[in-house]
């Protein structure tokens, strides 16, 4: 089954404790992206990757890091999480950036205390 | 500035009824427009993608329309079912490939 898998689905942690949210896709997609979804706002892009070893900032990259060492994986790293990063996070993938539907994971709800 | 406005913010209908959701956008230069369905606790799922030259596209009981001149799109749901309860997100894409996500319309279908 074609899917984008995120882990963990839920996480409560404290300010400053480094965390990583993993994302894996099994569709051999080149393009992967991370978004955050907050109440009253549309999804906002954090980082994206056009292919292995190619990453770029989205609209709200501050406080986040990513890496793309393998095609299937695109982890999101919060080196020093802060309460304003409490949000619902989605990973998505597609064959290319434009013109194709993105496949989304089921989200990771992060609470930073 | 690229913007997307969806209306209504929320909508309640009875099972079996039809409804239409609206989307106005100011994305330029425009490439295509997508509609996504997001169930509670799940990621968005693509319903339709329309390029600027397409006026309408259907996916089962979902029919999207696009007027690129007036920068308006609509999503019509026919014979609603309980499983249609979800948020519906309008996402125009610029020719730079940037996606601009609307805040969604929250639809609730009651029996």
CSV table of C-alpha atoms in Angstrom, one decimal:
chain,number,residue,atom,x,y,z
A,1,UNK,CA,0.0,0.0,0.0
A,2,UNK,CA,1.3,3.4,-1.0
A,3,UNK,CA,1.8,5.5,2.1
A,4,UNK,CA,3.7,8.2,4.0
A,5,UNK,CA,4.5,7.1,7.5
A,6,UNK,CA,5.3,9.5,10.3
A,7,UNK,CA,6.5,8.7,13.8
A,8,UNK,CA,5.6,9.4,16.5
A,9,UNK,CA,2.0,10.3,16.0
A,10,UNK,CA,1.9,12.1,19.4
A,11,UNK,CA,4.6,13.6,21.5
A,12,UNK,CA,4.7,15.7,24.7
A,13,UNK,CA,8.1,17.0,25.6
A,14,UNK,CA,9.8,19.9,27.3
A,15,UNK,CA,11.5,23.0,26.1
A,16,UNK,CA,15.0,22.5,24.9
A,17,UNK,CA,15.0,18.7,24.6
A,18,UNK,CA,16.0,17.7,21.1
A,19,UNK,CA,13.5,15.6,19.1
A,20,UNK,CA,13.2,14.1,15.7
A,21,UNK,CA,10.1,13.3,13.8
A,22,UNK,CA,10.6,10.6,11.2
A,23,UNK,CA,8.9,10.5,7.8
A,24,UNK,CA,9.2,7.6,5.3
A,25,UNK,CA,7.5,7.1,1.9
A,26,UNK,CA,7.3,3.9,-0.1
A,27,UNK,CA,6.4,5.4,-3.5
A,28,UNK,CA,9.9,6.3,-4.7
A,29,UNK,CA,8.9,9.9,-4.7
A,30,UNK,CA,11.6,12.6,-5.4
A,31,UNK,CA,9.9,15.4,-3.7
A,32,UNK,CA,9.2,15.5,0.1
A,33,UNK,CA,8.0,18.3,2.3
A,34,UNK,CA,7.2,19.2,5.9
A,35,UNK,CA,4.2,21.3,7.0
A,36,UNK,CA,2.8,22.6,10.2
A,37,UNK,CA,-0.9,23.1,10.7
A,38,UNK,CA,-2.2,25.6,13.3
A,39,UNK,CA,-5.8,26.6,14.2
A,40,UNK,CA,-7.1,29.3,11.9
A,41,UNK,CA,-4.1,29.0,9.5
A,42,UNK,CA,-3.6,27.0,6.4
A,43,UNK,CA,-0.8,24.5,6.2
A,44,UNK,CA,2.6,26.3,6.1
A,45,UNK,CA,5.6,24.7,4.6
A,46,UNK,CA,8.7,24.3,6.8
A,47,UNK,CA,11.2,22.6,4.6
A,48,UNK,CA,11.2,20.7,1.3
A,49,UNK,CA,13.5,18.4,-0.6
A,50,UNK,CA,13.6,18.0,-4.4
A,51,UNK,CA,15.7,14.9,-4.2
A,52,UNK,CA,18.4,13.2,-2.1
A,53,UNK,CA,20.9,15.6,-0.5
A,54,UNK,CA,18.8,18.6,-1.9
A,55,UNK,CA,16.8,20.5,0.8
A,56,UNK,CA,15.5,24.1,0.9
A,57,UNK,CA,13.6,26.3,3.3
A,58,UNK,CA,9.9,26.8,3.1
A,59,UNK,CA,7.9,29.6,4.6
A,60,UNK,CA,8.5,28.9,8.3
A,61,UNK,CA,11.9,27.2,8.7
A,62,UNK,CA,13.2,28.9,11.9
A,63,UNK,CA,13.9,26.4,14.6
A,64,UNK,CA,13.8,23.3,12.4
A,65,UNK,CA,16.3,21.2,10.5
A,66,UNK,CA,15.9,18.4,8.0
A,67,UNK,CA,18.1,16.0,6.1
A,68,UNK,CA,17.6,13.8,3.0
A,69,UNK,CA,20.2,11.1,3.0
A,70,UNK,CA,18.0,8.5,1.4
A,71,UNK,CA,15.2,8.9,-1.0
A,72,UNK,CA,12.5,7.4,1.2
A,73,UNK,CA,13.3,9.2,4.4
A,74,UNK,CA,13.0,12.9,5.4
A,75,UNK,CA,13.3,13.5,9.1
A,76,UNK,CA,12.3,16.7,10.8
A,77,UNK,CA,14.7,17.8,13.6
A,78,UNK,CA,13.9,20.3,16.4
A,79,UNK,CA,17.3,20.9,18.0
A,80,UNK,CA,15.9,23.0,20.9
A,81,UNK,CA,12.1,22.9,20.8
A,82,UNK,CA,10.1,25.8,22.2
A,83,UNK,CA,6.4,26.2,23.1
A,84,UNK,CA,5.7,28.1,19.9
A,85,UNK,CA,6.5,24.9,18.0
A,86,UNK,CA,3.5,23.1,19.5
A,87,UNK,CA,1.6,22.2,16.4
A,88,UNK,CA,0.3,19.4,14.1
A,89,UNK,CA,3.0,18.4,11.6
A,90,UNK,CA,2.5,16.7,8.3
A,91,UNK,CA,5.0,15.1,6.0
A,92,UNK,CA,4.1,14.9,2.3
A,93,UNK,CA,5.6,13.4,-0.9
A,94,UNK,CA,5.1,13.5,-4.6
A,95,UNK,CA,7.0,12.6,-7.8
A,96,UNK,CA,7.8,16.2,-8.4
A,97,UNK,CA,7.0,19.6,-6.9
A,98,UNK,CA,4.4,20.9,-9.3
A,99,UNK,CA,1.3,19.5,-10.9
A,100,UNK,CA,0.9,16.3,-9.0
A,101,UNK,CA,-1.1,15.5,-5.8
A,102,UNK,CA,0.9,15.3,-2.7
A,103,UNK,CA,0.5,12.2,-0.5
A,104,UNK,CA,0.3,13.2,3.2
A,105,UNK,CA,1.1,11.3,6.3
A,106,UNK,CA,-1.4,11.2,9.1
A,107,UNK,CA,0.3,13.8,11.1
A,108,UNK,CA,2.4,14.2,14.3
A,109,UNK,CA,0.9,16.2,17.2
A,110,UNK,CA,3.7,17.9,19.1
A,111,UNK,CA,3.2,19.6,22.5
A,112,UNK,CA,6.2,21.5,23.8
A,113,UNK,CA,5.8,22.4,27.5
B,1,UNK,CA,0.4,38.8,-2.0
B,2,UNK,CA,-0.8,35.2,-2.6
B,3,UNK,CA,-4.0,34.6,-0.7
B,4,UNK,CA,-6.8,32.1,-0.5
B,5,UNK,CA,-10.2,32.6,1.1
B,6,UNK,CA,-12.7,29.8,1.6
B,7,UNK,CA,-16.3,30.1,2.5
B,8,UNK,CA,-18.2,29.2,4.5
B,9,UNK,CA,-15.8,28.5,7.4
B,10,UNK,CA,-18.2,25.7,8.5
B,11,UNK,CA,-21.3,24.1,7.2
B,12,UNK,CA,-23.9,21.7,8.6
B,13,UNK,CA,-26.1,19.7,6.2
B,14,UNK,CA,-28.3,16.7,6.4
B,15,UNK,CA,-27.4,13.4,4.8
B,16,UNK,CA,-28.5,13.2,1.2
B,17,UNK,CA,-28.4,16.9,0.6
B,18,UNK,CA,-26.1,18.7,-1.8
B,19,UNK,CA,-23.7,21.5,-0.9
B,20,UNK,CA,-21.2,23.8,-2.5
B,21,UNK,CA,-18.0,25.2,-1.0
B,22,UNK,CA,-16.3,28.3,-2.3
B,23,UNK,CA,-12.7,29.4,-2.8
B,24,UNK,CA,-11.4,32.7,-3.9
B,25,UNK,CA,-7.7,33.1,-4.6
B,26,UNK,CA,-5.2,35.8,-5.6
B,27,UNK,CA,-2.3,33.6,-6.7
B,28,UNK,CA,-0.3,34.9,-9.7
B,29,UNK,CA,1.0,33.6,-12.0
B,30,UNK,CA,-1.5,30.7,-11.6
B,31,UNK,CA,-0.7,27.2,-12.5
B,32,UNK,CA,-3.3,24.8,-11.0
B,33,UNK,CA,-5.8,24.4,-8.2
B,34,UNK,CA,-6.3,21.4,-5.9
B,35,UNK,CA,-9.0,20.4,-3.5
B,36,UNK,CA,-8.1,18.2,-0.6
B,37,UNK,CA,-10.3,16.4,1.9
B,38,UNK,CA,-9.0,16.2,5.5
B,39,UNK,CA,-10.7,13.8,7.9
B,40,UNK,CA,-10.2,14.5,11.6
B,41,UNK,CA,-6.9,13.1,12.8
B,42,UNK,CA,-5.7,12.3,9.3
B,43,UNK,CA,-3.6,13.9,6.6
B,44,UNK,CA,-5.2,15.7,3.6
B,45,UNK,CA,-6.2,13.5,0.7
B,46,UNK,CA,-6.3,14.9,-2.9
B,47,UNK,CA,-9.7,15.1,-4.5
B,48,UNK,CA,-9.0,17.0,-7.7
B,49,UNK,CA,-6.4,19.0,-9.5
B,50,UNK,CA,-7.4,21.4,-12.3
B,51,UNK,CA,-5.1,23.4,-14.5
B,52,UNK,CA,-6.0,26.9,-15.6
B,53,UNK,CA,-7.5,25.6,-18.8
B,54,UNK,CA,-9.9,23.2,-17.1
B,55,UNK,CA,-13.4,24.4,-16.1
B,56,UNK,CA,-14.6,21.4,-14.2
B,57,UNK,CA,-13.4,18.1,-12.9
B,58,UNK,CA,-15.3,15.3,-11.1
B,59,UNK,CA,-14.2,12.6,-8.7
B,60,UNK,CA,-17.3,10.5,-7.9
B,61,UNK,CA,-19.8,12.7,-6.0
B,62,UNK,CA,-17.3,15.6,-5.9
B,63,UNK,CA,-17.3,18.1,-8.7
B,64,UNK,CA,-14.8,21.0,-8.7
B,65,UNK,CA,-15.2,24.0,-11.0
B,66,UNK,CA,-12.6,26.7,-11.8
B,67,UNK,CA,-12.9,30.2,-13.3
B,68,UNK,CA,-9.3,31.3,-13.8
B,69,UNK,CA,-10.5,34.7,-15.0
B,70,UNK,CA,-12.4,35.6,-11.8
B,71,UNK,CA,-10.0,33.5,-9.7
B,72,UNK,CA,-12.8,31.4,-8.2
B,73,UNK,CA,-13.3,27.8,-7.6
B,74,UNK,CA,-16.0,25.7,-6.1
B,75,UNK,CA,-16.4,22.2,-4.8
B,76,UNK,CA,-19.9,20.6,-5.1
B,77,UNK,CA,-20.8,17.6,-3.2
B,78,UNK,CA,-23.8,15.6,-4.4
B,79,UNK,CA,-26.0,13.4,-2.2
B,80,UNK,CA,-23.9,13.9,0.9
B,81,UNK,CA,-22.9,11.0,3.1
B,82,UNK,CA,-21.9,10.8,6.7
B,83,UNK,CA,-18.3,10.0,5.6
B,84,UNK,CA,-18.2,13.4,3.8
B,85,UNK,CA,-17.8,15.0,7.2
B,86,UNK,CA,-14.4,16.6,7.0
B,87,UNK,CA,-12.5,19.7,6.3
B,88,UNK,CA,-12.1,20.6,2.6
B,89,UNK,CA,-9.0,22.6,1.7
B,90,UNK,CA,-8.5,24.7,-1.5
B,91,UNK,CA,-4.9,24.9,-2.6
B,92,UNK,CA,-4.0,27.0,-5.6
B,93,UNK,CA,-0.5,26.6,-7.0
B,94,UNK,CA,1.6,29.3,-8.5
B,95,UNK,CA,3.8,28.7,-11.6
B,96,UNK,CA,6.8,28.9,-9.2
B,97,UNK,CA,5.3,25.6,-7.9
B,98,UNK,CA,4.5,27.2,-4.5
B,99,UNK,CA,1.3,25.8,-3.0
B,100,UNK,CA,-0.9,28.2,-1.0
B,101,UNK,CA,-3.2,26.4,1.4
B,102,UNK,CA,-6.6,27.8,2.4
B,103,UNK,CA,-7.8,27.4,6.0
B,104,UNK,CA,-10.6,25.0,4.9
B,105,UNK,CA,-14.3,24.6,5.2
B,106,UNK,CA,-15.4,22.3,8.0
B,107,UNK,CA,-18.4,20.2,6.8
B,108,UNK,CA,-20.5,18.2,9.1
B,109,UNK,CA,-23.1,15.8,7.7
B,110,UNK,CA,-25.8,14.7,10.1
B,111,UNK,CA,-28.2,11.8,9.6
